[in-house]
PDB file of C-alpha atoms in Angstrom:
ATOM      1  CA  MET A   1      71.097 432.908 165.489  1.00 95.00           C
ATOM      2  CA  SER A   2      68.457 435.599 164.272  1.00 96.00           C
ATOM      3  CA  ASN A   3      67.774 433.869 161.327  1.00 97.00           C
ATOM      4  CA  TYR A   4      67.508 430.670 162.991  1.00 97.00           C
ATOM      5  CA  GLY A   5      64.581 432.350 165.226  1.00 98.00           C
ATOM      6  CA  SER A   6      63.198 434.415 162.108  1.00 97.00           C
ATOM      7  CA  ASN A   7      62.368 430.404 160.726  1.00 98.00           C
ATOM      8  CA  LEU A   8      61.867 429.396 163.875  1.00 98.00           C
ATOM      9  CA  VAL A   9      58.454 432.032 164.408  1.00 98.00           C
ATOM     10  CA  ILE A  10      56.917 430.516 161.588  1.00 98.00           C
ATOM     11  CA  ARG A  11      57.444 427.215 161.554  1.00 97.00           C
ATOM     12  CA  ALA A  12      56.287 427.200 166.295  1.00 98.00           C
ATOM     13  CA  TYR A  13      52.805 429.354 164.596  1.00 98.00           C
ATOM     14  CA  SER A  14      52.324 426.775 161.647  1.00 97.00           C
ATOM     15  CA  SER A  15      52.884 423.706 163.811  1.00 97.00           C
ATOM     16  CA  SER A  16      50.289 425.490 167.147  1.00 97.00           C
ATOM     17  CA  SER A  17      46.228 425.257 167.093  1.00 96.00           C
ATOM     18  CA  LYS A  18      46.790 429.492 165.331  1.00 96.00           C
ATOM     19  CA  ASP A  19      45.108 430.565 168.836  1.00 97.00           C
ATOM     20  CA  MET A  20      45.639 433.923 170.502  1.00 97.00           C
ATOM     21  CA  ALA A  21      48.124 431.850 172.658  1.00 98.00           C
ATOM     22  CA  ALA A  22      50.031 430.638 169.374  1.00 98.00           C
ATOM     23  CA  ALA A  23      49.086 434.820 168.111  1.00 97.00           C
ATOM     24  CA  VAL A  24      50.905 436.689 170.868  1.00 98.00           C
ATOM     25  CA  THR A  25      54.317 433.815 171.812  1.00 98.00           C
ATOM     26  CA  CYS A  26      55.182 433.223 168.386  1.00 98.00           C
ATOM     27  CA  SER A  27      54.391 436.224 166.074  1.00 97.00           C
ATOM     28  CA  VAL A  28      54.387 438.817 168.850  1.00 98.00           C
ATOM     29  CA  LEU A  29      57.208 437.859 171.218  1.00 98.00           C
ATOM     30  CA  LEU A  30      59.313 435.386 170.133  1.00 98.00           C
ATOM     31  CA  LYS A  31      59.460 437.821 166.734  1.00 98.00           C
ATOM     32  CA  GLN A  32      60.486 440.587 169.400  1.00 98.00           C
ATOM     33  CA  VAL A  33      63.343 438.337 170.574  1.00 98.00           C
ATOM     34  CA  VAL A  34      64.266 437.894 167.056  1.00 98.00           C
ATOM     35  CA  ALA A  35      64.031 441.525 166.598  1.00 98.00           C
ATOM     36  CA  MET A  36      65.905 442.270 169.447  1.00 97.00           C
ATOM     37  CA  LEU A  37      68.797 440.104 169.080  1.00 97.00           C
ATOM     38  CA  ASP A  38      69.311 441.158 165.418  1.00 97.00           C
ATOM     39  CA  ALA A  39      68.777 445.093 166.797  1.00 97.00           C
ATOM     40  CA  THR A  40      71.954 444.351 168.894  1.00 96.00           C
ATOM     41  CA  HIS A  41      73.701 442.674 165.814  1.00 95.00           C
ATOM     42  CA  VAL A  42      73.355 445.870 164.241  1.00 96.00           C
ATOM     43  CA  LEU A  43      74.257 447.896 167.451  1.00 95.00           C
ATOM     44  CA  LEU A  44      77.510 445.927 168.181  1.00 93.00           C
ATOM     45  CA  THR A  45      78.604 446.094 164.427  1.00 93.00           C
ATOM     46  CA  SER A  46      77.999 449.814 165.267  1.00 93.00           C
ATOM     47  CA  GLY A  47      80.352 449.993 167.937  1.00 91.00           C
ATOM     48  CA  SER A  48      77.618 450.554 170.520  1.00 91.00           C
ATOM     49  CA  SER A  49      77.715 448.399 173.272  1.00 87.00           C
ATOM     50  CA  LYS A  50      75.813 450.227 175.983  1.00 86.00           C
ATOM     51  CA  PRO A  51      72.661 450.507 173.918  1.00 89.00           C
ATOM     52  CA  ALA A  52      73.126 447.363 172.884  1.00 92.00           C
ATOM     53  CA  GLN A  53      72.003 446.649 176.741  1.00 89.00           C
ATOM     54  CA  LEU A  54      68.526 448.233 175.803  1.00 90.00           C
ATOM     55  CA  THR A  55      67.908 445.729 173.058  1.00 94.00           C
ATOM     56  CA  VAL A  56      68.835 442.881 175.298  1.00 93.00           C
ATOM     57  CA  ARG A  57      66.702 443.873 178.346  1.00 92.00           C
ATOM     58  CA  ALA A  58      63.620 444.602 175.858  1.00 93.00           C
ATOM     59  CA  GLY A  59      64.275 441.138 174.282  1.00 95.00           C
ATOM     60  CA  PHE A  60      64.688 439.083 178.048  1.00 95.00           C
ATOM     61  CA  GLU A  61      61.297 441.248 178.889  1.00 95.00           C
ATOM     62  CA  ALA A  62      59.753 439.818 176.070  1.00 97.00           C
ATOM     63  CA  SER A  63      61.088 435.724 176.602  1.00 97.00           C
ATOM     64  CA  LEU A  64      59.931 436.183 180.402  1.00 97.00           C
ATOM     65  CA  TYR A  65      56.236 437.234 178.723  1.00 98.00           C
ATOM     66  CA  LEU A  66      56.736 433.895 176.743  1.00 98.00           C
ATOM     67  CA  GLN A  67      57.829 431.746 178.952  1.00 98.00           C
ATOM     68  CA  TRP A  68      55.155 433.020 181.939  1.00 98.00           C
ATOM     69  CA  ILE A  69      52.169 432.638 178.866  1.00 98.00           C
ATOM     70  CA  LEU A  70      53.283 428.870 177.960  1.00 98.00           C
ATOM     71  CA  ALA A  71      53.522 427.872 181.383  1.00 97.00           C
ATOM     72  CA  SER A  72      49.841 427.887 182.212  1.00 97.00           C
ATOM     73  CA  ASP A  73      46.261 429.970 181.671  1.00 97.00           C
ATOM     74  CA  SER A  74      48.090 430.696 178.226  1.00 98.00           C
ATOM     75  CA  GLU A  75      44.747 431.949 176.417  1.00 97.00           C
ATOM     76  CA  LYS A  76      43.740 433.793 179.783  1.00 98.00           C
ATOM     77  CA  LYS A  77      47.212 435.654 179.938  1.00 98.00           C
ATOM     78  CA  ALA A  78      47.780 435.865 175.639  1.00 98.00           C
ATOM     79  CA  ALA A  79      44.016 437.584 175.708  1.00 98.00           C
ATOM     80  CA  LEU A  80      44.872 440.576 178.594  1.00 98.00           C
ATOM     81  CA  TYR A  81      48.227 441.285 176.569  1.00 98.00           C
ATOM     82  CA  TYR A  82      46.040 441.860 173.566  1.00 98.00           C
ATOM     83  CA  VAL A  83      43.291 443.471 175.102  1.00 98.00           C
ATOM     84  CA  ALA A  84      45.674 445.657 176.784  1.00 97.00           C
ATOM     85  CA  ASP A  85      47.379 446.752 173.623  1.00 97.00           C
ATOM     86  CA  LEU A  86      43.815 447.271 172.299  1.00 97.00           C
ATOM     87  CA  ARG A  87      42.746 449.397 174.902  1.00 97.00           C
ATOM     88  CA  GLU A  88      46.238 451.752 174.590  1.00 95.00           C
ATOM     89  CA  ALA A  89      45.972 451.924 170.932  1.00 94.00           C
ATOM     90  CA  ARG A  90      42.507 453.276 171.425  1.00 94.00           C
ATOM     91  CA  ARG A  91      44.016 456.005 174.580  1.00 92.00           C
ATOM     92  CA  TRP A  92      46.414 457.547 172.235  1.00 87.00           C
ATOM     93  CA  ALA A  93      43.374 456.911 169.184  1.00 88.00           C
ATOM     94  CA  VAL A  94      40.822 459.317 172.044  1.00 87.00           C
ATOM     95  CA  ARG A  95      44.456 461.454 172.173  1.00 78.00           C
ATOM     96  CA  ALA A  96      44.658 462.331 168.328  1.00 72.00           C
ATOM     97  CA  THR A  97      41.478 463.610 168.565  1.00 73.00           C
ATOM     98  CA  ILE A  98      42.371 466.452 171.147  1.00 70.00           C
ATOM     99  CA  PRO A  99      45.402 468.819 170.094  1.00 60.00           C
ATOM    100  CA  PRO A 100      47.777 469.523 172.372  1.00 56.00           C
ATOM    101  CA  SER A 101      49.280 472.529 174.021  1.00 55.00           C
ATOM    102  CA  SER A 102      52.013 474.056 171.936  1.00 49.00           C
ATOM    103  CA  GLY A 103      53.139 475.617 174.798  1.00 56.00           C
ATOM    104  CA  ASP A 104      56.728 477.430 173.957  1.00 52.00           C
ATOM    105  CA  LEU A 105      56.685 475.884 171.062  1.00 49.00           C
ATOM    106  CA  SER A 106      55.482 478.582 169.204  1.00 53.00           C
ATOM    107  CA  SER A 107      57.898 481.467 169.936  1.00 59.00           C
ATOM    108  CA  LEU A 108      60.397 478.662 169.208  1.00 54.00           C
ATOM    109  CA  LEU A 109      59.386 477.048 166.240  1.00 60.00           C
ATOM    110  CA  PRO A 110      56.138 478.099 164.944  1.00 63.00           C
ATOM    111  CA  GLU A 111      55.682 475.802 162.108  1.00 60.00           C
ATOM    112  CA  LEU A 112      55.901 472.714 164.403  1.00 57.00           C
ATOM    113  CA  ALA A 113      54.129 473.865 166.851  1.00 55.00           C
ATOM    114  CA  THR A 114      51.364 475.235 164.050  1.00 58.00           C
ATOM    115  CA  SER A 115      51.818 471.383 162.846  1.00 59.00           C
ATOM    116  CA  LEU A 116      51.692 469.890 166.679  1.00 54.00           C
ATOM    117  CA  THR A 117      48.292 471.502 166.854  1.00 55.00           C
ATOM    118  CA  THR A 118      46.686 471.571 164.499  1.00 59.00           C
ATOM    119  CA  LEU A 119      44.349 468.544 163.205  1.00 62.00           C
ATOM    120  CA  SER A 120      43.000 468.233 159.704  1.00 67.00           C
ATOM    121  CA  ALA A 121      39.409 466.704 159.264  1.00 69.00           C
ATOM    122  CA  GLU A 122      41.218 463.421 157.400  1.00 73.00           C
ATOM    123  CA  GLN A 123      43.264 463.234 160.751  1.00 70.00           C
ATOM    124  CA  GLN A 124      40.475 463.006 162.867  1.00 72.00           C
ATOM    125  CA  SER A 125      37.815 460.711 160.736  1.00 77.00           C
ATOM    126  CA  GLY A 126      40.553 458.358 160.882  1.00 81.00           C
ATOM    127  CA  ALA A 127      40.976 458.697 164.837  1.00 86.00           C
ATOM    128  CA  ALA A 128      37.339 457.873 165.197  1.00 89.00           C
ATOM    129  CA  THR A 129      37.393 455.205 162.915  1.00 92.00           C
ATOM    130  CA  GLN A 130      39.778 453.451 165.013  1.00 93.00           C
ATOM    131  CA  ILE A 131      38.607 453.639 167.999  1.00 94.00           C
ATOM    132  CA  ALA A 132      35.350 452.344 166.428  1.00 95.00           C
ATOM    133  CA  ASP A 133      37.018 449.477 164.900  1.00 96.00           C
ATOM    134  CA  ILE A 134      38.525 448.521 168.557  1.00 96.00           C
ATOM    135  CA  ASP A 135      35.500 449.101 170.313  1.00 97.00           C
ATOM    136  CA  ARG A 136      33.935 446.462 167.804  1.00 97.00           C
ATOM    137  CA  VAL A 137      36.529 444.402 168.916  1.00 97.00           C
ATOM    138  CA  LEU A 138      36.524 444.649 172.345  1.00 97.00           C
ATOM    139  CA  ALA A 139      32.785 444.086 172.539  1.00 97.00           C
ATOM    140  CA  GLN A 140      33.574 440.518 170.547  1.00 97.00           C
ATOM    141  CA  PRO A 141      32.452 437.506 173.206  1.00 96.00           C
ATOM    142  CA  SER A 142      36.263 436.393 173.407  1.00 95.00           C
ATOM    143  CA  LEU A 143      37.185 439.595 174.267  1.00 97.00           C
ATOM    144  CA  SER A 144      34.190 441.805 175.569  1.00 97.00           C
ATOM    145  CA  PRO A 145      35.318 439.552 179.586  1.00 97.00           C
ATOM    146  CA  TYR A 146      39.100 440.463 179.817  1.00 97.00           C
ATOM    147  CA  ASN A 147      37.899 444.529 178.697  1.00 97.00           C
ATOM    148  CA  ASP A 148      35.591 444.234 181.632  1.00 96.00           C
ATOM    149  CA  LEU A 149      38.434 443.308 184.387  1.00 96.00           C
ATOM    150  CA  PHE A 150      40.567 445.998 182.999  1.00 96.00           C
ATOM    151  CA  ASP A 151      37.180 448.066 183.898  1.00 94.00           C
ATOM    152  CA  ALA A 152      37.358 446.803 186.932  1.00 93.00           C
ATOM    153  CA  GLY A 153      40.862 446.614 187.809  1.00 92.00           C
ATOM    154  CA  ARG A 154      41.513 449.838 187.151  1.00 88.00           C
ATOM    155  CA  LYS A 155      38.483 450.959 189.235  1.00 82.00           C
ATOM    156  CA  LYS A 156      39.753 455.203 190.387  1.00 78.00           C
ATOM    157  CA  ARG A 157      43.153 454.777 188.369  1.00 83.00           C
ATOM    158  CA  LYS A 158      44.792 457.210 186.173  1.00 84.00           C
ATOM    159  CA  TYR A 159      45.503 454.224 183.797  1.00 88.00           C
ATOM    160  CA  ASP A 160      45.045 450.425 183.792  1.00 94.00           C
ATOM    161  CA  PRO A 161      46.155 448.141 185.494  1.00 95.00           C
ATOM    162  CA  HIS A 162      49.310 445.923 183.888  1.00 96.00           C
ATOM    163  CA  TRP A 163      48.221 442.926 182.096  1.00 97.00           C
ATOM    164  CA  TYR A 164      49.738 440.899 183.655  1.00 97.00           C
ATOM    165  CA  GLU A 165      48.023 441.939 187.474  1.00 96.00           C
ATOM    166  CA  LEU A 166      45.102 440.742 185.979  1.00 97.00           C
ATOM    167  CA  ALA A 167      46.522 437.325 185.467  1.00 97.00           C
ATOM    168  CA  GLY A 168      47.428 437.496 188.780  1.00 95.00           C
ATOM    169  CA  VAL A 169      51.190 438.980 189.619  1.00 97.00           C
ATOM    170  CA  LYS A 170      52.090 442.840 191.085  1.00 95.00           C
ATOM    171  CA  THR A 171      55.293 442.651 188.702  1.00 95.00           C
ATOM    172  CA  ILE A 172      58.012 442.036 185.849  1.00 94.00           C
ATOM    173  CA  ARG A 173      60.177 440.813 188.647  1.00 94.00           C
ATOM    174  CA  ASP A 174      56.942 437.977 190.188  1.00 96.00           C
ATOM    175  CA  ILE A 175      57.267 437.150 186.792  1.00 97.00           C
ATOM    176  CA  ALA A 176      60.637 436.203 186.917  1.00 96.00           C
ATOM    177  CA  VAL A 177      60.072 434.712 190.418  1.00 96.00           C
ATOM    178  CA  GLN A 178      57.316 432.453 188.611  1.00 97.00           C
ATOM    179  CA  VAL A 179      59.742 430.683 185.131  1.00 96.00           C
ATOM    180  CA  GLN A 180      62.700 430.539 187.786  1.00 95.00           C
ATOM    181  CA  ARG A 181      64.615 433.333 186.035  1.00 95.00           C
ATOM    182  CA  VAL A 182      65.304 435.877 189.119  1.00 93.00           C
ATOM    183  CA  SER A 183      69.244 435.579 188.476  1.00 90.00           C
ATOM    184  CA  GLU A 184      68.235 436.344 184.837  1.00 89.00           C
ATOM    185  CA  TYR A 185      66.445 439.554 185.922  1.00 90.00           C
ATOM    186  CA  SER A 186      68.034 441.137 188.015  1.00 86.00           C
ATOM    187  CA  MET A 187      71.329 440.751 185.609  1.00 81.00           C
ATOM    188  CA  PHE A 188      69.537 442.240 182.731  1.00 75.00           C
ATOM    189  CA  TYR A 189      67.423 445.017 185.021  1.00 72.00           C
ATOM    190  CA  SER A 190      69.545 446.657 186.709  1.00 67.00           C
ATOM    191  CA  ARG A 191      72.182 447.054 184.029  1.00 67.00           C
ATOM    192  CA  GLY A 192      69.326 447.900 181.573  1.00 65.00           C
ATOM    193  CA  SER A 193      68.053 450.755 183.823  1.00 67.00           C
ATOM    194  CA  ALA A 194      70.361 452.353 184.586  1.00 65.00           C
ATOM    195  CA  ILE A 195      71.510 452.500 180.729  1.00 68.00           C
ATOM    196  CA  THR A 196      67.726 453.744 180.214  1.00 66.00           C
ATOM    197  CA  HIS A 197      67.474 455.982 182.798  1.00 63.00           C
ATOM    198  CA  SER A 198      70.885 457.683 182.628  1.00 67.00           C
ATOM    199  CA  GLN A 199      71.660 457.275 185.991  1.00 63.00           C
ATOM    200  CA  SER A 200      75.535 456.115 185.920  1.00 71.00           C
ATOM    201  CA  TYR A 201      77.604 458.600 185.406  1.00 72.00           C
ATOM    202  CA  ARG A 202      80.751 455.912 184.239  1.00 71.00           C
ATOM    203  CA  ASP A 203      78.898 455.084 181.405  1.00 73.00           C
ATOM    204  CA  HIS A 204      79.911 458.739 179.846  1.00 75.00           C
ATOM    205  CA  ILE A 205      83.366 460.022 182.260  1.00 77.00           C
ATOM    206  CA  ARG A 206      86.076 458.808 184.438  1.00 77.00           C
ATOM    207  CA  PHE A 207      88.079 461.191 186.269  1.00 78.00           C
ATOM    208  CA  SER A 208      91.797 460.884 186.972  1.00 78.00           C
ATOM    209  CA  GLY A 209      93.082 462.849 189.450  1.00 80.00           C
ATOM    210  CA  ALA A 210      91.871 466.279 188.828  1.00 82.00           C
ATOM    211  CA  THR A 211      90.896 465.361 184.938  1.00 84.00           C
ATOM    212  CA  LEU A 212      88.148 464.499 183.750  1.00 84.00           C
ATOM    213  CA  HIS A 213      88.045 461.820 180.816  1.00 80.00           C
ATOM    214  CA  MET A 214      84.817 462.111 178.816  1.00 82.00           C
ATOM    215  CA  LEU A 215      84.373 458.494 176.675  1.00 79.00           C
ATOM    216  CA  PRO A 216      83.131 457.929 173.362  1.00 80.00           C
ATOM    217  CA  ILE A 217      79.691 457.909 172.128  1.00 82.00           C
ATOM    218  CA  ARG A 218      80.568 454.857 170.331  1.00 84.00           C
ATOM    219  CA  ASP A 219      82.861 452.177 172.508  1.00 81.00           C
ATOM    220  CA  VAL A 220      82.883 447.923 172.460  1.00 82.00           C
ATOM    221  CA  GLY A 221      83.719 447.834 176.384  1.00 78.00           C
ATOM    222  CA  ASP A 222      80.775 445.900 177.639  1.00 83.00           C
ATOM    223  CA  VAL A 223      80.640 443.222 174.064  1.00 87.00           C
ATOM    224  CA  HIS A 224      81.089 440.318 176.216  1.00 87.00           C
ATOM    225  CA  ALA A 225      78.524 441.159 178.380  1.00 87.00           C
ATOM    226  CA  VAL A 226      75.899 442.207 175.974  1.00 90.00           C
ATOM    227  CA  LEU A 227      76.607 438.814 173.364  1.00 93.00           C
ATOM    228  CA  ARG A 228      76.467 436.556 176.285  1.00 92.00           C
ATOM    229  CA  SER A 229      73.446 437.844 177.413  1.00 92.00           C
ATOM    230  CA  ALA A 230      72.071 438.136 174.514  1.00 94.00           C
ATOM    231  CA  PHE A 231      72.755 434.895 173.491  1.00 95.00           C
ATOM    232  CA  LEU A 232      71.049 433.538 177.081  1.00 94.00           C
ATOM    233  CA  VAL A 233      67.797 435.326 175.956  1.00 95.00           C
ATOM    234  CA  ALA A 234      68.059 434.019 172.260  1.00 97.00           C
ATOM    235  CA  PHE A 235      68.134 430.459 173.477  1.00 97.00           C
ATOM    236  CA  GLN A 236      66.213 430.042 176.178  1.00 96.00           C
ATOM    237  CA  SER A 237      63.205 431.539 173.573  1.00 98.00           C
ATOM    238  CA  PHE A 238      63.577 428.904 171.050  1.00 98.00           C
ATOM    239  CA  GLU A 239      64.174 426.189 173.432  1.00 98.00           C
ATOM    240  CA  THR A 240      61.037 427.523 175.728  1.00 98.00           C
ATOM    241  CA  THR A 241      59.110 427.802 172.235  1.00 98.00           C
ATOM    242  CA  ILE A 242      60.373 424.529 170.529  1.00 98.00           C
ATOM    243  CA  ARG A 243      59.541 422.307 173.903  1.00 98.00           C
ATOM    244  CA  PHE A 244      56.060 423.616 173.356  1.00 98.00           C
ATOM    245  CA  TYR A 245      54.818 423.919 169.839  1.00 98.00           C
ATOM    246  CA  ARG A 246      57.614 421.655 168.930  1.00 97.00           C
ATOM    247  CA  ALA A 247      59.164 419.169 170.786  1.00 97.00           C
ATOM    248  CA  ALA A 248      59.956 416.827 168.489  1.00 97.00           C
ATOM    249  CA  GLU A 249      62.822 419.177 167.187  1.00 97.00           C
ATOM    250  CA  LEU A 250      64.159 419.312 170.750  1.00 97.00           C
ATOM    251  CA  GLY A 251      67.611 417.129 169.798  1.00 97.00           C
ATOM    252  CA  ALA A 252      68.050 418.693 166.487  1.00 97.00           C
ATOM    253  CA  PHE A 253      68.359 422.056 168.345  1.00 97.00           C
ATOM    254  CA  ALA A 254      70.402 420.513 170.897  1.00 97.00           C
ATOM    255  CA  ARG A 255      72.740 419.495 168.022  1.00 97.00           C
ATOM    256  CA  LYS A 256      72.245 422.863 166.344  1.00 97.00           C
ATOM    257  CA  TYR A 257      73.800 424.474 169.556  1.00 96.00           C
ATOM    258  CA  ARG A 258      76.756 422.056 169.371  1.00 96.00           C
ATOM    259  CA  ASP A 259      77.702 422.082 166.258  1.00 96.00           C
ATOM    260  CA  ASP A 260      77.039 426.009 165.505  1.00 95.00           C
ATOM    261  CA  TRP A 261      76.602 428.340 168.225  1.00 95.00           C
ATOM    262  CA  ARG A 262      78.704 426.883 171.493  1.00 94.00           C
ATOM    263  CA  GLN A 263      82.166 427.805 170.309  1.00 94.00           C
ATOM    264  CA  GLU A 264      81.097 430.848 169.481  1.00 90.00           C
ATOM    265  CA  PHE A 265      79.230 431.199 173.063  1.00 91.00           C
ATOM    266  CA  LEU A 266      82.660 430.029 174.580  1.00 91.00           C
ATOM    267  CA  ASN A 267      85.071 432.803 172.957  1.00 89.00           C
ATOM    268  CA  ILE A 268      83.121 435.354 173.080  1.00 85.00           C
ATOM    269  CA  PRO A 269      85.923 437.772 173.681  1.00 78.00           C
ATOM    270  CA  THR A 270      86.414 439.725 176.238  1.00 78.00           C
ATOM    271  CA  LEU A 271      87.784 443.586 176.226  1.00 72.00           C
ATOM    272  CA  VAL A 272      89.548 445.005 179.415  1.00 67.00           C
ATOM    273  CA  MET A 273      88.854 449.124 180.271  1.00 58.00           C
ATOM    274  CA  SER A 274      91.253 451.619 181.619  1.00 57.00           C
ATOM    275  CA  THR A 275      89.806 452.685 184.902  1.00 52.00           C
ATOM    276  CA  SER A 276      90.991 455.969 184.246  1.00 48.00           C
ATOM    277  CA  THR A 277      90.417 456.782 180.787  1.00 49.00           C
ATOM    278  CA  GLY A 278      87.524 454.469 179.688  1.00 51.00           C
ATOM    279  CA  GLU A 279      89.808 453.229 176.853  1.00 52.00           C
ATOM    280  CA  THR A 280      89.864 449.769 175.389  1.00 50.00           C
ATOM    281  CA  ILE A 281      93.938 448.472 176.294  1.00 45.00           C
TER     282      ILE A 281
END
């Protein structure tokens, strides 16, 4: 599926009008889905199923953006996405011109503290050049109105609003509602958030009476859920892209699923874990 997706990135963009919407949906978001699918494969091959939940979640978010942008007002949404990233890059470039405080590092790792708090003339010059380049791009007539929207939306806040807020939704969940993928959102985000924010002790320990069992750092206990989720995210993203950019290929895509992927998808192995020790049984 990763190979198919990487090829689809190129084919879809080649079939597009090569506008901003195509650049963002094909060359950024679809590519991100494929990259996360590939990363999931790499992690599972190494026996790390829980971290793979994070790559699936990242792929799902890109998939939501992809579908939502293509659903309506594609050029506006894509431009907001692009401008948001430019503004974030500019913010980090400005930070690069301000040396951070060394804090306690100076007493622990003096050489590291020095490297963090000392900027070379070349680094400062590079940051200044990047800021000027970004300002020049943002001043272009095609992007300037969207840049102004971020300025207006920011008001007294410390940070810019999310790009999708300026397109009419407040949260990623709202996007999921609009593209009718709320159940997937609940599934991916509840699990992914627990892992991301270290909110689940069950991923690390089990109690058996008075005994505490620490689970291994690598395990494949979630392999069924991860593979199923990764497949659904990839399939949805591929189908959305093909329907929008290469509709004549929908039949071939259906055959690809039937001939190459269906049996694998329906026969993903399920592992049973011990409720006490967390070991695979």
